[in-house]
Structure formats: C-alpha cells, structure tokens
PDB file of C-alpha atoms in Angstrom:
ATOM      1  CA  MET A   9     142.703 144.389 328.353  1.00  0.00           C
ATOM      2  CA  CYS A  10     141.458 141.094 328.027  1.00  0.00           C
ATOM      3  CA  GLY A  11     142.667 139.162 324.662  1.00  0.00           C
ATOM      4  CA  ARG A  12     142.847 135.486 325.719  1.00  0.00           C
ATOM      5  CA  TYR A  13     140.744 133.333 328.130  1.00  0.00           C
ATOM      6  CA  ALA A  14     139.595 129.703 328.782  1.00  0.00           C
ATOM      7  CA  ALA A  15     136.021 128.177 329.090  1.00  0.00           C
ATOM      8  CA  THR A  16     135.901 124.843 330.389  1.00  0.00           C
ATOM      9  CA  LEU A  17     132.611 124.513 332.013  1.00  0.00           C
ATOM     10  CA  PRO A  18     130.613 121.718 330.725  1.00  0.00           C
ATOM     11  CA  PRO A  19     127.377 122.605 329.068  1.00  0.00           C
ATOM     12  CA  GLU A  20     124.996 121.040 331.653  1.00  0.00           C
ATOM     13  CA  MET A  21     126.702 122.978 334.306  1.00  0.00           C
ATOM     14  CA  MET A  22     126.143 126.189 332.599  1.00  0.00           C
ATOM     15  CA  VAL A  23     122.447 125.416 332.376  1.00  0.00           C
ATOM     16  CA  GLU A  24     122.101 124.737 335.861  1.00  0.00           C
ATOM     17  CA  LEU A  25     124.423 127.699 337.078  1.00  0.00           C
ATOM     18  CA  PHE A  26     122.741 130.326 335.051  1.00  0.00           C
ATOM     19  CA  ASN A  27     119.238 128.971 334.644  1.00  0.00           C
ATOM     20  CA  LEU A  28     119.297 128.729 330.888  1.00  0.00           C
ATOM     21  CA  LEU A  29     116.368 127.790 328.688  1.00  0.00           C
ATOM     22  CA  ASN A  30     118.949 125.940 326.072  1.00  0.00           C
ATOM     23  CA  LYS A  31     122.077 124.165 325.939  1.00  0.00           C
ATOM     24  CA  ILE A  32     124.731 124.380 323.222  1.00  0.00           C
ATOM     25  CA  ASP A  33     127.685 121.850 322.775  1.00  0.00           C
ATOM     26  CA  PHE A  34     130.605 124.025 323.378  1.00  0.00           C
ATOM     27  CA  PRO A  35     133.993 121.881 323.796  1.00  0.00           C
ATOM     28  CA  PRO A  36     136.385 122.878 326.589  1.00  0.00           C
ATOM     29  CA  ARG A  37     138.633 125.909 325.422  1.00  0.00           C
ATOM     30  CA  TYR A  38     141.986 126.813 327.019  1.00  0.00           C
ATOM     31  CA  ASN A  39     142.880 129.490 324.471  1.00  0.00           C
ATOM     32  CA  ILE A  40     139.966 131.744 323.123  1.00  0.00           C
ATOM     33  CA  ALA A  41     141.209 134.519 320.938  1.00  0.00           C
ATOM     34  CA  PRO A  42     139.382 137.455 319.188  1.00  0.00           C
ATOM     35  CA  THR A  43     137.410 136.687 316.211  1.00  0.00           C
ATOM     36  CA  GLN A  44     136.764 133.088 317.483  1.00  0.00           C
ATOM     37  CA  PRO A  45     133.259 131.930 318.522  1.00  0.00           C
ATOM     38  CA  ILE A  46     132.474 132.433 322.302  1.00  0.00           C
ATOM     39  CA  ALA A  47     129.661 131.502 324.453  1.00  0.00           C
ATOM     40  CA  VAL A  48     127.678 134.367 325.860  1.00  0.00           C
ATOM     41  CA  ILE A  49     124.266 134.528 327.908  1.00  0.00           C
ATOM     42  CA  TRP A  50     121.784 137.314 327.449  1.00  0.00           C
ATOM     43  CA  GLU A  51     118.265 137.773 328.760  1.00  0.00           C
ATOM     44  CA  GLN A  52     115.274 138.746 326.472  1.00  0.00           C
ATOM     45  CA  GLN A  53     111.796 139.132 327.823  1.00  0.00           C
ATOM     46  CA  GLY A  54     112.605 137.326 330.765  1.00  0.00           C
ATOM     47  CA  ARG A  55     114.086 134.388 328.937  1.00  0.00           C
ATOM     48  CA  ARG A  56     117.647 133.677 329.453  1.00  0.00           C
ATOM     49  CA  THR A  57     119.655 131.684 326.818  1.00  0.00           C
ATOM     50  CA  ILE A  58     123.122 130.925 325.782  1.00  0.00           C
ATOM     51  CA  GLN A  59     124.385 131.708 322.082  1.00  0.00           C
ATOM     52  CA  LEU A  60     127.669 131.436 320.166  1.00  0.00           C
ATOM     53  CA  VAL A  61     128.795 134.729 319.014  1.00  0.00           C
ATOM     54  CA  ARG A  62     131.878 136.359 317.460  1.00  0.00           C
ATOM     55  CA  TRP A  63     134.280 137.952 319.788  1.00  0.00           C
ATOM     56  CA  GLY A  64     134.764 141.287 318.306  1.00  0.00           C
ATOM     57  CA  PHE A  65     131.906 143.793 318.952  1.00  0.00           C
ATOM     58  CA  VAL A  66     130.287 145.370 315.671  1.00  0.00           C
ATOM     59  CA  PRO A  67     127.490 148.056 316.386  1.00  0.00           C
ATOM     60  CA  ASN A  68     124.389 147.483 314.471  1.00  0.00           C
ATOM     61  CA  TRP A  69     124.999 150.884 312.474  1.00  0.00           C
ATOM     62  CA  VAL A  70     128.315 149.693 310.715  1.00  0.00           C
ATOM     63  CA  LYS A  71     127.869 149.440 306.979  1.00  0.00           C
ATOM     64  CA  ASP A  72     130.800 146.796 306.500  1.00  0.00           C
ATOM     65  CA  PRO A  73     132.212 144.937 309.329  1.00  0.00           C
ATOM     66  CA  ARG A  74     135.298 144.168 307.386  1.00  0.00           C
ATOM     67  CA  GLU A  75     136.342 147.902 307.410  1.00  0.00           C
ATOM     68  CA  PHE A  76     135.363 148.369 311.047  1.00  0.00           C
ATOM     69  CA  SER A  77     138.072 147.963 313.915  1.00  0.00           C
ATOM     70  CA  LEU A  78     138.265 145.120 316.211  1.00  0.00           C
ATOM     71  CA  LEU A  79     136.616 145.863 319.496  1.00  0.00           C
ATOM     72  CA  ILE A  80     137.381 143.148 322.030  1.00  0.00           C
ATOM     73  CA  ASN A  81     136.739 145.219 325.186  1.00  0.00           C
ATOM     74  CA  ALA A  82     135.007 148.214 326.116  1.00  0.00           C
ATOM     75  CA  ARG A  83     135.888 150.361 328.926  1.00  0.00           C
ATOM     76  CA  ALA A  84     133.290 150.445 331.730  1.00  0.00           C
ATOM     77  CA  GLU A  85     134.075 154.037 332.590  1.00  0.00           C
ATOM     78  CA  THR A  86     133.176 155.377 328.953  1.00  0.00           C
ATOM     79  CA  MET A  87     131.122 152.546 327.520  1.00  0.00           C
ATOM     80  CA  ALA A  88     127.752 154.457 328.247  1.00  0.00           C
ATOM     81  CA  GLU A  89     129.107 157.589 326.299  1.00  0.00           C
ATOM     82  CA  LYS A  90     130.857 155.853 323.291  1.00  0.00           C
ATOM     83  CA  PRO A  91     128.867 155.697 320.020  1.00  0.00           C
ATOM     84  CA  SER A  92     129.952 152.145 319.544  1.00  0.00           C
ATOM     85  CA  PHE A  93     128.649 150.901 322.880  1.00  0.00           C
ATOM     86  CA  ARG A  94     126.165 153.099 324.471  1.00  0.00           C
ATOM     87  CA  ASP A  95     122.954 151.173 322.695  1.00  0.00           C
ATOM     88  CA  ALA A  96     124.285 147.967 323.944  1.00  0.00           C
ATOM     89  CA  VAL A  97     124.909 149.240 327.281  1.00  0.00           C
ATOM     90  CA  ARG A  98     120.999 149.952 327.463  1.00  0.00           C
ATOM     91  CA  HIS A  99     119.643 147.080 325.385  1.00  0.00           C
ATOM     92  CA  GLY A 100     122.530 144.528 324.707  1.00  0.00           C
ATOM     93  CA  ARG A 101     124.039 143.459 327.933  1.00  0.00           C
ATOM     94  CA  CYS A 102     125.456 139.895 328.501  1.00  0.00           C
ATOM     95  CA  ILE A 103     127.521 137.739 330.672  1.00  0.00           C
ATOM     96  CA  ILE A 104     130.434 135.628 329.415  1.00  0.00           C
ATOM     97  CA  PRO A 105     131.275 132.446 331.463  1.00  0.00           C
ATOM     98  CA  ALA A 106     134.845 131.773 331.828  1.00  0.00           C
ATOM     99  CA  SER A 107     137.174 129.592 333.783  1.00  0.00           C
ATOM    100  CA  GLY A 108     140.104 132.126 333.872  1.00  0.00           C
ATOM    101  CA  TYR A 109     141.725 134.668 331.592  1.00  0.00           C
ATOM    102  CA  TYR A 110     145.609 135.442 330.517  1.00  0.00           C
ATOM    103  CA  GLU A 111     147.708 138.385 330.840  1.00  0.00           C
ATOM    104  CA  TRP A 112     151.231 139.404 330.154  1.00  0.00           C
ATOM    105  CA  MET A 113     153.466 140.975 332.686  1.00  0.00           C
ATOM    106  CA  LYS A 114     156.595 142.582 331.931  1.00  0.00           C
ATOM    107  CA  GLY A 115     159.274 141.976 334.440  1.00  0.00           C
ATOM    108  CA  LYS A 116     162.336 143.886 335.797  1.00  0.00           C
ATOM    109  CA  ASP A 117     164.429 142.728 332.871  1.00  0.00           C
ATOM    110  CA  GLY A 118     161.902 143.767 330.291  1.00  0.00           C
ATOM    111  CA  VAL A 119     160.833 140.162 329.419  1.00  0.00           C
ATOM    112  CA  ARG A 120     156.945 139.724 328.997  1.00  0.00           C
ATOM    113  CA  ARG A 121     155.675 136.561 330.728  1.00  0.00           C
ATOM    114  CA  PRO A 122     152.126 135.029 330.582  1.00  0.00           C
ATOM    115  CA  TYR A 123     149.919 134.375 333.775  1.00  0.00           C
ATOM    116  CA  TYR A 124     146.884 132.355 333.984  1.00  0.00           C
ATOM    117  CA  ILE A 125     144.301 134.190 336.255  1.00  0.00           C
ATOM    118  CA  THR A 126     141.300 132.589 338.166  1.00  0.00           C
ATOM    119  CA  MET A 127     139.293 133.093 340.985  1.00  0.00           C
ATOM    120  CA  ALA A 128     140.762 132.228 344.332  1.00  0.00           C
ATOM    121  CA  ASP A 129     137.847 129.965 345.504  1.00  0.00           C
ATOM    122  CA  GLY A 130     137.756 127.947 342.202  1.00  0.00           C
ATOM    123  CA  SER A 131     134.558 129.256 340.981  1.00  0.00           C
ATOM    124  CA  PRO A 132     133.694 130.054 337.342  1.00  0.00           C
ATOM    125  CA  MET A 133     134.210 133.724 336.166  1.00  0.00           C
ATOM    126  CA  VAL A 134     131.398 135.733 334.889  1.00  0.00           C
ATOM    127  CA  PHE A 135     132.717 138.683 332.554  1.00  0.00           C
ATOM    128  CA  ALA A 136     130.160 141.384 332.100  1.00  0.00           C
ATOM    129  CA  GLY A 137     129.899 141.816 328.302  1.00  0.00           C
ATOM    130  CA  LEU A 138     128.241 143.701 325.503  1.00  0.00           C
ATOM    131  CA  TYR A 139     126.489 142.176 322.471  1.00  0.00           C
ATOM    132  CA  SER A 140     125.219 143.528 319.144  1.00  0.00           C
ATOM    133  CA  ASN A 141     123.365 141.964 316.327  1.00  0.00           C
ATOM    134  CA  TRP A 142     124.626 143.273 312.782  1.00  0.00           C
ATOM    135  CA  SER A 143     122.388 142.898 309.840  1.00  0.00           C
ATOM    136  CA  GLY A 144     123.755 143.299 306.362  1.00  0.00           C
ATOM    137  CA  PRO A 145     122.346 144.638 303.123  1.00  0.00           C
ATOM    138  CA  SER A 146     121.740 141.125 301.814  1.00  0.00           C
ATOM    139  CA  GLY A 147     119.977 139.818 304.795  1.00  0.00           C
ATOM    140  CA  GLU A 148     122.919 138.446 306.471  1.00  0.00           C
ATOM    141  CA  GLU A 149     123.176 138.499 310.256  1.00  0.00           C
ATOM    142  CA  VAL A 150     126.117 138.437 312.568  1.00  0.00           C
ATOM    143  CA  ASP A 151     125.951 138.421 316.349  1.00  0.00           C
ATOM    144  CA  THR A 152     128.984 139.784 318.155  1.00  0.00           C
ATOM    145  CA  ALA A 153     130.329 140.585 321.595  1.00  0.00           C
ATOM    146  CA  CYS A 154     133.126 142.332 323.611  1.00  0.00           C
ATOM    147  CA  ILE A 155     134.075 142.084 327.248  1.00  0.00           C
ATOM    148  CA  VAL A 156     133.863 145.087 329.540  1.00  0.00           C
ATOM    149  CA  THR A 157     137.023 145.940 331.386  1.00  0.00           C
ATOM    150  CA  VAL A 158     137.686 148.213 334.744  1.00  0.00           C
ATOM    151  CA  GLU A 159     140.747 149.244 336.604  1.00  0.00           C
ATOM    152  CA  PRO A 160     142.699 146.385 338.190  1.00  0.00           C
ATOM    153  CA  ASN A 161     142.212 145.338 341.652  1.00  0.00           C
ATOM    154  CA  LEU A 162     145.204 144.791 344.145  1.00  0.00           C
ATOM    155  CA  GLU A 163     146.343 141.484 342.878  1.00  0.00           C
ATOM    156  CA  ILE A 164     145.995 142.309 339.000  1.00  0.00           C
ATOM    157  CA  SER A 165     147.627 145.829 339.393  1.00  0.00           C
ATOM    158  CA  SER A 166     151.038 144.079 339.747  1.00  0.00           C
ATOM    159  CA  ILE A 167     150.515 142.510 336.292  1.00  0.00           C
ATOM    160  CA  TYR A 168     148.561 144.848 334.221  1.00  0.00           C
ATOM    161  CA  ASP A 169     146.368 147.983 334.116  1.00  0.00           C
ATOM    162  CA  ARG A 170     142.978 146.642 333.060  1.00  0.00           C
ATOM    163  CA  MET A 171     141.181 143.462 334.142  1.00  0.00           C
ATOM    164  CA  PRO A 172     137.576 142.186 332.861  1.00  0.00           C
ATOM    165  CA  ALA A 173     134.579 143.417 335.011  1.00  0.00           C
ATOM    166  CA  MET A 174     133.463 140.268 336.780  1.00  0.00           C
ATOM    167  CA  LEU A 175     129.960 139.920 338.193  1.00  0.00           C
ATOM    168  CA  THR A 176     128.941 138.020 341.297  1.00  0.00           C
ATOM    169  CA  GLY A 177     125.861 137.052 343.181  1.00  0.00           C
ATOM    170  CA  GLU A 178     122.955 139.645 342.442  1.00  0.00           C
ATOM    171  CA  ALA A 179     125.009 141.694 340.109  1.00  0.00           C
ATOM    172  CA  VAL A 180     124.557 139.063 337.770  1.00  0.00           C
ATOM    173  CA  GLU A 181     120.918 139.130 337.692  1.00  0.00           C
ATOM    174  CA  LEU A 182     120.837 143.006 337.356  1.00  0.00           C
ATOM    175  CA  TRP A 183     123.343 143.173 334.768  1.00  0.00           C
ATOM    176  CA  LEU A 184     121.188 140.918 332.430  1.00  0.00           C
ATOM    177  CA  ASN A 185     117.937 142.677 333.399  1.00  0.00           C
ATOM    178  CA  THR A 186     117.953 145.256 330.517  1.00  0.00           C
ATOM    179  CA  ARG A 187     114.172 145.950 331.157  1.00  0.00           C
ATOM    180  CA  GLU A 188     114.351 147.412 334.782  1.00  0.00           C
ATOM    181  CA  VAL A 189     118.047 148.255 335.500  1.00  0.00           C
ATOM    182  CA  ASP A 190     118.807 151.392 333.623  1.00  0.00           C
ATOM    183  CA  VAL A 191     122.457 152.573 332.298  1.00  0.00           C
ATOM    184  CA  LYS A 192     123.483 154.249 335.279  1.00  0.00           C
ATOM    185  CA  ALA A 193     122.793 151.506 337.589  1.00  0.00           C
ATOM    186  CA  ALA A 194     124.468 148.871 335.136  1.00  0.00           C
ATOM    187  CA  THR A 195     127.567 150.773 334.844  1.00  0.00           C
ATOM    188  CA  GLN A 196     127.637 150.852 338.739  1.00  0.00           C
ATOM    189  CA  LEU A 197     127.872 147.016 338.736  1.00  0.00           C
ATOM    190  CA  ALA A 198     131.035 146.891 336.469  1.00  0.00           C
ATOM    191  CA  LEU A 199     133.555 147.244 339.205  1.00  0.00           C
ATOM    192  CA  PRO A 200     136.892 145.393 340.040  1.00  0.00           C
ATOM    193  CA  LEU A 201     136.580 142.521 342.520  1.00  0.00           C
ATOM    194  CA  PRO A 202     137.714 142.849 346.188  1.00  0.00           C
ATOM    195  CA  PRO A 203     141.297 142.151 346.962  1.00  0.00           C
ATOM    196  CA  GLY A 204     141.715 138.437 347.641  1.00  0.00           C
ATOM    197  CA  SER A 205     139.237 137.415 344.948  1.00  0.00           C
ATOM    198  CA  LEU A 206     141.641 136.161 342.448  1.00  0.00           C
ATOM    199  CA  ARG A 207     144.817 134.179 342.229  1.00  0.00           C
ATOM    200  CA  TYR A 208     147.411 133.698 339.474  1.00  0.00           C
ATOM    201  CA  HIS A 209     150.504 131.450 338.174  1.00  0.00           C
ATOM    202  CA  PRO A 210     152.852 131.686 335.502  1.00  0.00           C
ATOM    203  CA  VAL A 211     152.187 129.540 332.221  1.00  0.00           C
ATOM    204  CA  GLY A 212     154.142 128.667 329.121  1.00  0.00           C
ATOM    205  CA  LYS A 213     154.525 131.255 326.367  1.00  0.00           C
ATOM    206  CA  ALA A 214     152.775 128.866 323.871  1.00  0.00           C
ATOM    207  CA  ILE A 215     149.431 130.818 324.836  1.00  0.00           C
ATOM    208  CA  GLY A 216     150.723 133.648 322.769  1.00  0.00           C
ATOM    209  CA  ARG A 217     150.003 131.418 319.705  1.00  0.00           C
ATOM    210  CA  ALA A 218     146.167 131.625 318.444  1.00  0.00           C
ATOM    211  CA  ASP A 219     146.457 128.164 317.339  1.00  0.00           C
ATOM    212  CA  ALA A 220     147.659 126.702 320.804  1.00  0.00           C
ATOM    213  CA  GLU A 221     145.015 124.616 322.587  1.00  0.00           C
ATOM    214  CA  GLY A 222     144.834 122.162 325.359  1.00  0.00           C
ATOM    215  CA  PRO A 223     144.723 121.865 329.125  1.00  0.00           C
ATOM    216  CA  GLU A 224     148.622 122.062 329.296  1.00  0.00           C
ATOM    217  CA  LEU A 225     148.304 125.828 328.642  1.00  0.00           C
ATOM    218  CA  ILE A 226     146.982 126.554 332.053  1.00  0.00           C
ATOM    219  CA  ARG A 227     149.519 124.366 333.932  1.00  0.00           C
ATOM    220  CA  PRO A 228     151.681 126.387 336.255  1.00  0.00           C
ATOM    221  CA  LEU A 229     155.188 126.391 335.219  1.00  0.00           C
ATOM    222  CA  SER A 230     157.946 125.201 337.882  1.00  0.00           C
ATOM    223  CA  ASP A 231     161.069 127.459 338.568  1.00  0.00           C
ATOM    224  CA  GLU A 232     162.929 125.229 336.357  1.00  0.00           C
ATOM    225  CA  GLU A 233     160.795 125.782 333.332  1.00  0.00           C
ATOM    226  CA  LEU A 234     160.473 129.361 333.810  1.00  0.00           C
ATOM    227  CA  ALA A 235     164.432 129.528 333.910  1.00  0.00           C
ATOM    228  CA  ALA A 236     164.458 127.603 330.720  1.00  0.00           C
ATOM    229  CA  GLU A 237     162.014 129.876 328.971  1.00  0.00           C
ATOM    230  CA  GLU A 238     164.158 132.683 329.984  1.00  0.00           C
ATOM    231  CA  VAL A 239     167.049 131.460 328.009  1.00  0.00           C
ATOM    232  CA  LYS A 240     165.549 132.154 324.799  1.00  0.00           C
ATOM    233  CA  PRO A 241     162.602 134.829 325.218  1.00  0.00           C
ATOM    234  CA  VAL A 242     159.645 134.224 322.842  1.00  0.00           C
ATOM    235  CA  LYS A 243     157.360 137.214 322.040  1.00  0.00           C
ATOM    236  CA  PRO A 244     153.647 136.609 321.514  1.00  0.00           C
ATOM    237  CA  LYS A 245     153.126 135.591 317.832  1.00  0.00           C
ATOM    238  CA  LYS A 246     151.251 138.269 316.061  1.00  0.00           C
ATOM    239  CA  VAL A 247     148.139 136.880 314.352  1.00  0.00           C
ATOM    240  CA  ALA A 248     146.982 138.598 310.908  1.00  0.00           C
ATOM    241  CA  SER A 249     144.149 141.101 310.874  1.00  0.00           C
ATOM    242  CA  GLY A 250     140.991 139.345 312.266  1.00  0.00           C
ATOM    243  CA  GLY A 251     142.668 136.962 314.659  1.00  0.00           C
ATOM    244  CA  GLY A 252     144.959 138.989 316.911  1.00  0.00           C
ATOM    245  CA  GLN A 253     144.847 140.657 320.295  1.00  0.00           C
ATOM    246  CA  LEU A 254     144.256 144.283 319.790  1.00  0.00           C
ATOM    247  CA  ASP A 255     143.833 146.897 322.506  1.00  0.00           C
ATOM    248  CA  LEU A 256     141.843 149.724 321.071  1.00  0.00           C
ATOM    249  CA  PHE A 257     141.410 151.964 324.053  1.00  0.00           C
TER     250      PHE A 257
END
C-alpha cells in the first residue's frame, strides 16, 4: 500500500516535465496523507491539465461519500474487474507526481520503522492513478483519486508486499491516453520497476503523524538516532476516520 508520500516539485517544473496547459500553486509537501488534496494530471481530448483532488477514490455511482469506504489504493491486478474502479480504468486514468513515498518495515525485533523511498537516479516518481468525478443530488461535485499498486520489486520486497505502480518514458503517455489505449493495454503498463530503480533510507517516526510536515521528515537517520528511537518505540498515530492510512485490499 502507499499511504504517505511527498511531492516537492515546483509548479513550473511540473508544467515543463508533463507538458501541461495550466499551473497550480501547490507548496512542497513532505507528508501527504489520505483525504488531503493531491495534485494529479489527466488528459481529456488531448489536453493535459493538473488539478487538485481529494486522495480517496469515490466512484460516481456512490450516493453518499460519507458512508463509502476510503479507497486510497487500487490493485493493478484486479482494478479492471472491481466495480469501484473499472470505469476509471477505461476513462479516468491519471498520473500523480511525487518525490518519494514512505513505507513501514517490521524488523526482526517486531518493531516497525519508516523508510523513505525514492528513485535511485533522483528523478521524480510518476504514480499511475485513477480519478473520478462525484456529483451529489444538490449539484455539488468532488474530484477524487487513488494510487494504483503492484507487487513489489526486489528492493521493496524486503520492506513491504506492495508498491505504487510507477510509470516511466512512453508508459506515461500511453497511460494518460484513454482515447486510444484500451483497458487491457493500460493494465499491462502498471508493473513493478526493474531492480535497481529505487533506493531507500530510514527516517524518523514523526512521519506517522498526519500533522507532521517539513523537509526534516525525509532526512536519513544516523545509527545513533536509530538507536535512540528504539529505546522507546512509537507506533504510527491512528487518525480519526477521514484522515488515516487504510488498506482496503
């Protein structure tokens, strides 16, 4: 699962990297959590734009989002079959730019520790995503999205059993092209990255708090700092409904 990530790319860089028609002022974020606004990119009629949407997918057929489960991830292997996602796989594919993401690994001592995961070459991550536009009975509209996940590659398998589907090169163009790239072809784009593509390092357990923010969250911990944190283990803080990390798969 991917339940926390960072996005620090400047708006101008995203416009250039992804050939966008618009720009949004989105400050650097180091601890993006479910239900918060996230920047996503989609393509409609050949026009590629970036939008702020809610992280937590709501299918357009849901009557009341408040009574619907929080869907922050979609399994690539089953997304085309699941009622919640199958329409979005056909018509609502998007990408989600990121600088890195966090995952918790349980050590041999049973203690879970957070790691920050980035591209090995320092390039931005491009998560495969799905989006939906929900319209309410009173005319209200909410755009929502989720991150597609896949089996882990060699590096991540030692940390967790899932990872975000990350797109590179031509796969970005094909994923966004819902006019010409069908569901079967799109699902074949959501694959684990080759071994050697990622790197990771331990970070402080403050990342478990949804209100934690700032560049210090991605700073690698020294051996001394790791030892100090192990003296008094701190479990990730659970957030009330609507703001927590939930794995629904």
